Amino acid sequence: MKTRILVIDDNPEFSEEVRAGFDPEVYDVDVAANGKEGLEKADGVDCILLDLVMPVMDGFAFLENFNKKSTKIIAVSALSQDVFIAKAMEGGCDYYLLKPVAIDVIIQKVEEALVQKTLKRPVKNKTLEERITKIFISVGIPPHIKGYQYLREAIKLSIEDPDIINSITKKLYPGVAAKFDTSPSKVERAIRHAIEVGWNRGKIENINSLFGVRVYSQNEKPTNGEFIALVADKLLLESV
């Protein structure tokens, strides 16, 4: 049985370009021009690529009316403001890709989402990912940069094995790199960039309120290890 993908976007050229990018022997790709049409076609779909600004019914209204169940939803939008990214993620999107985006990046993200769906992770892990996502939104780390995924995985590894933070270059970075088929040095740089993006967006007050104390000022940035440890410790304490 082919994997079913639905592209909900009012740009027919973009939709057809996405359709053409997927192997027709493996994927059955359908398209819809707006959220209303998308609702009519979404039943039983494995993954949805969702634009947010559309006529008739936009992507946010689609999310409000769609019973997601196990369907993976990837927002593909030109909206780059934090408020829209946060609204989409809170509405049920699993990933957020910022237009313009290459088709091979879209295909890679769909494949990653489908792997997660196949793994059928237990509710506890899903809840953990949602909590990490909320922290990243609060801190100002956008989901469309590579460091977002690397940082999330590093935090999860640190929760599973708190001692790994003491071997960040020998165990933590290589562990994240192995999952994403990249190098430890690229993981380190991408995580550093993700943290810097949050700081440069001026979310310091959010960060301090998140941890309950004044941890940093605008001119003080944590190391990768410090930030990962802070978030992991917070999540561990909340689960006790």
PDB file of C-alpha atoms in Angstrom:
ATOM      1  CA  MET A   1       0.000   0.000   0.000  1.00  0.00           C
ATOM      2  CA  LYS A   2       1.318   3.427  -0.942  1.00  0.00           C
ATOM      3  CA  THR A   3       1.925   6.163   1.632  1.00  0.00           C
ATOM      4  CA  ARG A   4      -0.729   8.861   1.275  1.00  0.00           C
ATOM      5  CA  ILE A   5       0.328  12.509   1.298  1.00  0.00           C
ATOM      6  CA  LEU A   6      -1.963  15.524   0.986  1.00  0.00           C
ATOM      7  CA  VAL A   7      -0.645  18.944  -0.086  1.00  0.00           C
ATOM      8  CA  ILE A   8      -2.997  21.733   1.035  1.00  0.00           C
ATOM      9  CA  ASP A   9      -1.824  24.899  -0.703  1.00  0.00           C
ATOM     10  CA  ASP A  10      -3.482  27.519  -2.906  1.00  0.00           C
ATOM     11  CA  ASN A  11      -0.422  27.716  -5.176  1.00  0.00           C
ATOM     12  CA  PRO A  12      -0.998  25.025  -7.843  1.00  0.00           C
ATOM     13  CA  GLU A  13       2.552  25.293  -9.173  1.00  0.00           C
ATOM     14  CA  PHE A  14       3.992  24.596  -5.729  1.00  0.00           C
ATOM     15  CA  SER A  15       1.584  21.691  -5.163  1.00  0.00           C
ATOM     16  CA  GLU A  16       2.440  20.085  -8.493  1.00  0.00           C
ATOM     17  CA  GLU A  17       6.162  20.573  -7.890  1.00  0.00           C
ATOM     18  CA  VAL A  18       5.810  18.761  -4.570  1.00  0.00           C
ATOM     19  CA  ARG A  19       3.741  15.994  -6.170  1.00  0.00           C
ATOM     20  CA  ALA A  20       6.363  15.494  -8.871  1.00  0.00           C
ATOM     21  CA  GLY A  21       9.135  15.277  -6.276  1.00  0.00           C
ATOM     22  CA  PHE A  22       7.801  12.125  -4.625  1.00  0.00           C
ATOM     23  CA  ASP A  23       8.338   8.645  -6.065  1.00  0.00           C
ATOM     24  CA  PRO A  24       4.918   7.615  -7.483  1.00  0.00           C
ATOM     25  CA  GLU A  25       5.771   3.968  -6.826  1.00  0.00           C
ATOM     26  CA  VAL A  26       5.925   4.685  -3.085  1.00  0.00           C
ATOM     27  CA  TYR A  27       3.717   7.734  -2.500  1.00  0.00           C
ATOM     28  CA  ASP A  28       0.190   8.670  -3.488  1.00  0.00           C
ATOM     29  CA  VAL A  29       0.167  12.488  -3.443  1.00  0.00           C
ATOM     30  CA  ASP A  30      -3.118  14.391  -3.604  1.00  0.00           C
ATOM     31  CA  VAL A  31      -3.619  18.170  -3.562  1.00  0.00           C
ATOM     32  CA  ALA A  32      -6.202  20.598  -2.176  1.00  0.00           C
ATOM     33  CA  ALA A  33      -6.467  24.330  -2.851  1.00  0.00           C
ATOM     34  CA  ASN A  34      -7.657  25.360   0.615  1.00  0.00           C
ATOM     35  CA  GLY A  35      -8.442  24.059   4.082  1.00  0.00           C
ATOM     36  CA  LYS A  36     -12.080  23.253   3.279  1.00  0.00           C
ATOM     37  CA  GLU A  37     -11.116  21.071   0.344  1.00  0.00           C
ATOM     38  CA  GLY A  38      -8.335  19.630   2.482  1.00  0.00           C
ATOM     39  CA  LEU A  39     -10.813  18.493   5.141  1.00  0.00           C
ATOM     40  CA  GLU A  40     -12.743  16.629   2.460  1.00  0.00           C
ATOM     41  CA  LYS A  41      -9.625  14.754   1.340  1.00  0.00           C
ATOM     42  CA  ALA A  42      -7.691  14.315   4.607  1.00  0.00           C
ATOM     43  CA  ASP A  43      -9.338  11.194   6.015  1.00  0.00           C
ATOM     44  CA  GLY A  44      -6.793   8.373   6.286  1.00  0.00           C
ATOM     45  CA  VAL A  45      -3.885  10.457   4.983  1.00  0.00           C
ATOM     46  CA  ASP A  46      -0.461   9.621   6.443  1.00  0.00           C
ATOM     47  CA  CYS A  47       1.094  13.089   6.155  1.00  0.00           C
ATOM     48  CA  ILE A  48      -0.225  16.566   5.347  1.00  0.00           C
ATOM     49  CA  LEU A  49       1.814  19.463   3.966  1.00  0.00           C
ATOM     50  CA  LEU A  50      -0.148  22.516   5.075  1.00  0.00           C
ATOM     51  CA  ASP A  51       0.051  26.114   3.919  1.00  0.00           C
ATOM     52  CA  LEU A  52      -1.314  28.605   6.434  1.00  0.00           C
ATOM     53  CA  VAL A  53      -2.507  31.541   4.310  1.00  0.00           C
ATOM     54  CA  MET A  54      -5.250  30.385   1.904  1.00  0.00           C
ATOM     55  CA  PRO A  55      -8.664  31.564   0.717  1.00  0.00           C
ATOM     56  CA  VAL A  56     -11.982  29.980   1.842  1.00  0.00           C
ATOM     57  CA  MET A  57     -10.375  28.267   4.854  1.00  0.00           C
ATOM     58  CA  ASP A  58      -6.821  28.956   6.003  1.00  0.00           C
ATOM     59  CA  GLY A  59      -4.421  26.519   7.613  1.00  0.00           C
ATOM     60  CA  PHE A  60      -5.200  27.553  11.175  1.00  0.00           C
ATOM     61  CA  ALA A  61      -8.924  26.936  10.645  1.00  0.00           C
ATOM     62  CA  PHE A  62      -8.062  23.579   9.093  1.00  0.00           C
ATOM     63  CA  LEU A  63      -6.114  22.600  12.215  1.00  0.00           C
ATOM     64  CA  GLU A  64      -9.052  23.559  14.412  1.00  0.00           C
ATOM     65  CA  ASN A  65     -11.449  21.380  12.416  1.00  0.00           C
ATOM     66  CA  PHE A  66      -9.246  18.386  11.599  1.00  0.00           C
ATOM     67  CA  ASN A  67      -9.210  15.293  13.816  1.00  0.00           C
ATOM     68  CA  LYS A  68      -5.495  14.621  13.606  1.00  0.00           C
ATOM     69  CA  LYS A  69      -5.257  11.138  15.164  1.00  0.00           C
ATOM     70  CA  SER A  70      -2.003   9.632  13.843  1.00  0.00           C
ATOM     71  CA  THR A  71      -1.644  11.897  10.794  1.00  0.00           C
ATOM     72  CA  LYS A  72       1.593  13.860  10.670  1.00  0.00           C
ATOM     73  CA  ILE A  73       1.214  17.532   9.754  1.00  0.00           C
ATOM     74  CA  ILE A  74       4.019  19.696   8.403  1.00  0.00           C
ATOM     75  CA  ALA A  75       3.357  23.415   8.051  1.00  0.00           C
ATOM     76  CA  VAL A  76       4.988  24.856   4.919  1.00  0.00           C
ATOM     77  CA  SER A  77       4.493  28.601   5.060  1.00  0.00           C
ATOM     78  CA  ALA A  78       6.070  31.974   4.333  1.00  0.00           C
ATOM     79  CA  LEU A  79       4.927  33.226   7.760  1.00  0.00           C
ATOM     80  CA  SER A  80       8.102  33.601   9.820  1.00  0.00           C
ATOM     81  CA  GLN A  81       6.832  35.453  12.895  1.00  0.00           C
ATOM     82  CA  ASP A  82       7.091  33.606  16.212  1.00  0.00           C
ATOM     83  CA  VAL A  83       3.398  34.061  16.974  1.00  0.00           C
ATOM     84  CA  PHE A  84       2.338  32.190  13.819  1.00  0.00           C
ATOM     85  CA  ILE A  85       4.917  29.429  14.284  1.00  0.00           C
ATOM     86  CA  ALA A  86       3.790  28.940  17.880  1.00  0.00           C
ATOM     87  CA  LYS A  87       0.112  28.912  16.864  1.00  0.00           C
ATOM     88  CA  ALA A  88       0.738  26.296  14.178  1.00  0.00           C
ATOM     89  CA  MET A  89       2.753  24.039  16.493  1.00  0.00           C
ATOM     90  CA  GLU A  90       0.216  24.362  19.283  1.00  0.00           C
ATOM     91  CA  GLY A  91      -2.548  23.637  16.760  1.00  0.00           C
ATOM     92  CA  GLY A  92      -1.113  20.226  15.954  1.00  0.00           C
ATOM     93  CA  CYS A  93       1.727  20.662  13.448  1.00  0.00           C
ATOM     94  CA  ASP A  94       4.682  18.336  13.973  1.00  0.00           C
ATOM     95  CA  TYR A  95       7.163  20.439  11.980  1.00  0.00           C
ATOM     96  CA  TYR A  96       7.344  23.917  10.494  1.00  0.00           C
ATOM     97  CA  LEU A  97       9.158  24.609   7.213  1.00  0.00           C
ATOM     98  CA  LEU A  98       9.667  28.177   6.071  1.00  0.00           C
ATOM     99  CA  LYS A  99       9.090  29.028   2.404  1.00  0.00           C
ATOM    100  CA  PRO A 100      10.904  29.158   0.102  1.00  0.00           C
ATOM    101  CA  VAL A 101      12.039  25.593   0.776  1.00  0.00           C
ATOM    102  CA  ALA A 102      13.652  23.057  -1.530  1.00  0.00           C
ATOM    103  CA  ILE A 103      11.610  20.003  -2.487  1.00  0.00           C
ATOM    104  CA  ASP A 104      14.317  17.632  -1.258  1.00  0.00           C
ATOM    105  CA  VAL A 105      14.069  19.245   2.195  1.00  0.00           C
ATOM    106  CA  ILE A 106      10.298  18.699   2.172  1.00  0.00           C
ATOM    107  CA  ILE A 107      10.750  15.052   1.177  1.00  0.00           C
ATOM    108  CA  GLN A 108      13.333  14.522   3.922  1.00  0.00           C
ATOM    109  CA  LYS A 109      11.037  16.050   6.550  1.00  0.00           C
ATOM    110  CA  VAL A 110       8.100  13.926   5.390  1.00  0.00           C
ATOM    111  CA  GLU A 111      10.238  10.796   5.643  1.00  0.00           C
ATOM    112  CA  GLU A 112      11.336  11.764   9.173  1.00  0.00           C
ATOM    113  CA  ALA A 113       7.729  12.350  10.207  1.00  0.00           C
ATOM    114  CA  LEU A 114       6.620   9.016   8.779  1.00  0.00           C
ATOM    115  CA  VAL A 115       9.418   7.197  10.598  1.00  0.00           C
ATOM    116  CA  GLN A 116       8.162   8.691  13.880  1.00  0.00           C
ATOM    117  CA  LYS A 117       4.638   7.586  12.996  1.00  0.00           C
ATOM    118  CA  THR A 118       5.819   4.031  12.299  1.00  0.00           C
ATOM    119  CA  LEU A 119       7.697   3.882  15.602  1.00  0.00           C
ATOM    120  CA  LYS A 120       4.422   4.638  17.416  1.00  0.00           C
ATOM    121  CA  ARG A 121       6.174   6.200  20.412  1.00  0.00           C
ATOM    122  CA  PRO A 122       4.477   5.812  23.781  1.00  0.00           C
ATOM    123  CA  VAL A 123       2.399   8.698  25.135  1.00  0.00           C
ATOM    124  CA  LYS A 124       5.064   9.579  27.701  1.00  0.00           C
ATOM    125  CA  ASN A 125       7.637  10.322  24.990  1.00  0.00           C
ATOM    126  CA  LYS A 126       5.113  12.247  22.934  1.00  0.00           C
ATOM    127  CA  THR A 127       4.265  14.354  25.972  1.00  0.00           C
ATOM    128  CA  LEU A 128       7.963  14.993  26.550  1.00  0.00           C
ATOM    129  CA  GLU A 129       8.402  16.219  22.969  1.00  0.00           C
ATOM    130  CA  GLU A 130       5.430  18.536  23.359  1.00  0.00           C
ATOM    131  CA  ARG A 131       6.912  19.979  26.555  1.00  0.00           C
ATOM    132  CA  ILE A 132      10.278  20.530  24.872  1.00  0.00           C
ATOM    133  CA  THR A 133       8.519  22.215  21.945  1.00  0.00           C
ATOM    134  CA  LYS A 134       6.712  24.620  24.294  1.00  0.00           C
ATOM    135  CA  ILE A 135      10.021  25.532  25.933  1.00  0.00           C
ATOM    136  CA  PHE A 136      11.637  26.209  22.553  1.00  0.00           C
ATOM    137  CA  ILE A 137       8.714  28.422  21.518  1.00  0.00           C
ATOM    138  CA  SER A 138       8.995  30.375  24.758  1.00  0.00           C
ATOM    139  CA  VAL A 139      12.750  30.761  24.381  1.00  0.00           C
ATOM    140  CA  GLY A 140      12.425  31.828  20.736  1.00  0.00           C
ATOM    141  CA  ILE A 141      14.134  28.932  18.963  1.00  0.00           C
ATOM    142  CA  PRO A 142      12.408  28.533  15.556  1.00  0.00           C
ATOM    143  CA  PRO A 143      11.574  24.980  14.430  1.00  0.00           C
ATOM    144  CA  HIS A 144      12.782  25.397  10.854  1.00  0.00           C
ATOM    145  CA  ILE A 145      16.519  25.542  11.688  1.00  0.00           C
ATOM    146  CA  LYS A 146      18.637  22.393  11.995  1.00  0.00           C
ATOM    147  CA  GLY A 147      19.742  23.156  15.538  1.00  0.00           C
ATOM    148  CA  TYR A 148      16.117  22.870  16.713  1.00  0.00           C
ATOM    149  CA  GLN A 149      15.986  19.125  16.003  1.00  0.00           C
ATOM    150  CA  TYR A 150      19.533  18.500  17.240  1.00  0.00           C
ATOM    151  CA  LEU A 151      18.891  20.401  20.473  1.00  0.00           C
ATOM    152  CA  ARG A 152      15.638  18.548  21.111  1.00  0.00           C
ATOM    153  CA  GLU A 153      17.349  15.192  20.652  1.00  0.00           C
ATOM    154  CA  ALA A 154      20.242  16.252  22.924  1.00  0.00           C
ATOM    155  CA  ILE A 155      17.782  17.168  25.698  1.00  0.00           C
ATOM    156  CA  LYS A 156      15.971  13.837  25.333  1.00  0.00           C
ATOM    157  CA  LEU A 157      19.274  11.946  25.569  1.00  0.00           C
ATOM    158  CA  SER A 158      20.209  13.965  28.660  1.00  0.00           C
ATOM    159  CA  ILE A 159      16.908  13.073  30.312  1.00  0.00           C
ATOM    160  CA  GLU A 160      17.383   9.387  29.539  1.00  0.00           C
ATOM    161  CA  ASP A 161      20.985   9.462  30.797  1.00  0.00           C
ATOM    162  CA  PRO A 162      21.779  12.551  32.957  1.00  0.00           C
ATOM    163  CA  ASP A 163      25.479  11.626  33.113  1.00  0.00           C
ATOM    164  CA  ILE A 164      25.847  12.032  29.357  1.00  0.00           C
ATOM    165  CA  ILE A 165      26.026  15.813  29.786  1.00  0.00           C
ATOM    166  CA  ASN A 166      29.449  15.274  31.383  1.00  0.00           C
ATOM    167  CA  SER A 167      30.642  13.675  28.140  1.00  0.00           C
ATOM    168  CA  ILE A 168      29.127  16.158  25.733  1.00  0.00           C
ATOM    169  CA  THR A 169      31.805  15.900  23.045  1.00  0.00           C
ATOM    170  CA  LYS A 170      32.490  12.164  23.406  1.00  0.00           C
ATOM    171  CA  LYS A 171      28.932  10.852  23.808  1.00  0.00           C
ATOM    172  CA  LEU A 172      26.185  13.473  23.483  1.00  0.00           C
ATOM    173  CA  TYR A 173      27.135  15.116  20.181  1.00  0.00           C
ATOM    174  CA  PRO A 174      28.056  11.756  18.563  1.00  0.00           C
ATOM    175  CA  GLY A 175      24.737  10.305  19.777  1.00  0.00           C
ATOM    176  CA  VAL A 176      22.751  13.125  18.149  1.00  0.00           C
ATOM    177  CA  ALA A 177      24.919  12.993  15.019  1.00  0.00           C
ATOM    178  CA  ALA A 178      24.285   9.265  14.578  1.00  0.00           C
ATOM    179  CA  LYS A 179      20.513   9.791  14.652  1.00  0.00           C
ATOM    180  CA  PHE A 180      20.606  12.487  11.968  1.00  0.00           C
ATOM    181  CA  ASP A 181      23.447  11.028   9.887  1.00  0.00           C
ATOM    182  CA  THR A 182      25.720  14.030  10.326  1.00  0.00           C
ATOM    183  CA  SER A 183      28.937  14.895  12.174  1.00  0.00           C
ATOM    184  CA  PRO A 184      29.373  15.803  15.873  1.00  0.00           C
ATOM    185  CA  SER A 185      30.988  19.117  14.897  1.00  0.00           C
ATOM    186  CA  LYS A 186      27.954  20.074  12.784  1.00  0.00           C
ATOM    187  CA  VAL A 187      25.680  19.162  15.686  1.00  0.00           C
ATOM    188  CA  GLU A 188      27.681  21.392  18.041  1.00  0.00           C
ATOM    189  CA  ARG A 189      27.605  24.362  15.660  1.00  0.00           C
ATOM    190  CA  ALA A 190      23.895  23.988  14.863  1.00  0.00           C
ATOM    191  CA  ILE A 191      22.942  23.809  18.547  1.00  0.00           C
ATOM    192  CA  ARG A 192      25.071  26.851  19.288  1.00  0.00           C
ATOM    193  CA  HIS A 193      23.327  28.729  16.459  1.00  0.00           C
ATOM    194  CA  ALA A 194      19.877  27.735  17.757  1.00  0.00           C
ATOM    195  CA  ILE A 195      20.651  29.068  21.231  1.00  0.00           C
ATOM    196  CA  GLU A 196      22.090  32.283  19.796  1.00  0.00           C
ATOM    197  CA  VAL A 197      18.941  32.817  17.720  1.00  0.00           C
ATOM    198  CA  GLY A 198      16.866  32.668  20.900  1.00  0.00           C
ATOM    199  CA  TRP A 199      19.145  35.146  22.666  1.00  0.00           C
ATOM    200  CA  ASN A 200      19.258  37.517  19.721  1.00  0.00           C
ATOM    201  CA  ARG A 201      15.464  37.591  19.639  1.00  0.00           C
ATOM    202  CA  GLY A 202      15.520  39.124  23.093  1.00  0.00           C
ATOM    203  CA  LYS A 203      13.611  36.386  24.913  1.00  0.00           C
ATOM    204  CA  ILE A 204      15.787  36.619  28.026  1.00  0.00           C
ATOM    205  CA  GLU A 205      12.855  37.433  30.327  1.00  0.00           C
ATOM    206  CA  ASN A 206      11.022  34.383  29.023  1.00  0.00           C
ATOM    207  CA  ILE A 207      14.092  32.273  29.701  1.00  0.00           C
ATOM    208  CA  ASN A 208      14.519  33.579  33.236  1.00  0.00           C
ATOM    209  CA  SER A 209      10.828  33.138  34.052  1.00  0.00           C
ATOM    210  CA  LEU A 210      10.947  29.654  32.549  1.00  0.00           C
ATOM    211  CA  PHE A 211      13.591  28.535  35.020  1.00  0.00           C
ATOM    212  CA  GLY A 212      12.136  30.548  37.909  1.00  0.00           C
ATOM    213  CA  VAL A 213      15.318  32.530  38.556  1.00  0.00           C
ATOM    214  CA  ARG A 214      17.325  35.229  36.801  1.00  0.00           C
ATOM    215  CA  VAL A 215      19.810  32.926  35.143  1.00  0.00           C
ATOM    216  CA  TYR A 216      21.154  35.102  32.335  1.00  0.00           C
ATOM    217  CA  SER A 217      21.256  38.654  31.075  1.00  0.00           C
ATOM    218  CA  GLN A 218      21.260  39.775  27.427  1.00  0.00           C
ATOM    219  CA  ASN A 219      25.063  39.775  27.385  1.00  0.00           C
ATOM    220  CA  GLU A 220      25.386  36.360  29.009  1.00  0.00           C
ATOM    221  CA  LYS A 221      24.827  33.311  26.854  1.00  0.00           C
ATOM    222  CA  PRO A 222      24.993  29.758  28.208  1.00  0.00           C
ATOM    223  CA  THR A 223      27.194  27.130  26.677  1.00  0.00           C
ATOM    224  CA  ASN A 224      25.477  24.320  24.807  1.00  0.00           C
ATOM    225  CA  GLY A 225      25.971  22.028  27.777  1.00  0.00           C
ATOM    226  CA  GLU A 226      24.594  24.556  30.271  1.00  0.00           C
ATOM    227  CA  PHE A 227      21.431  25.133  28.265  1.00  0.00           C
ATOM    228  CA  ILE A 228      20.814  21.431  27.624  1.00  0.00           C
ATOM    229  CA  ALA A 229      21.355  20.653  31.310  1.00  0.00           C
ATOM    230  CA  LEU A 230      19.013  23.458  32.432  1.00  0.00           C
ATOM    231  CA  VAL A 231      16.150  22.282  30.237  1.00  0.00           C
ATOM    232  CA  ALA A 232      16.721  18.599  31.005  1.00  0.00           C
ATOM    233  CA  ASP A 233      16.813  19.262  34.762  1.00  0.00           C
ATOM    234  CA  LYS A 234      13.611  21.310  34.563  1.00  0.00           C
ATOM    235  CA  LEU A 235      11.780  18.557  32.711  1.00  0.00           C
ATOM    236  CA  LEU A 236      13.083  15.875  35.081  1.00  0.00           C
ATOM    237  CA  LEU A 237      11.945  17.838  38.134  1.00  0.00           C
ATOM    238  CA  GLU A 238       8.501  18.388  36.624  1.00  0.00           C
ATOM    239  CA  SER A 239       8.081  14.650  36.050  1.00  0.00           C
ATOM    240  CA  VAL A 240       8.869  13.710  39.669  1.00  0.00           C
TER     241      VAL A 240
END
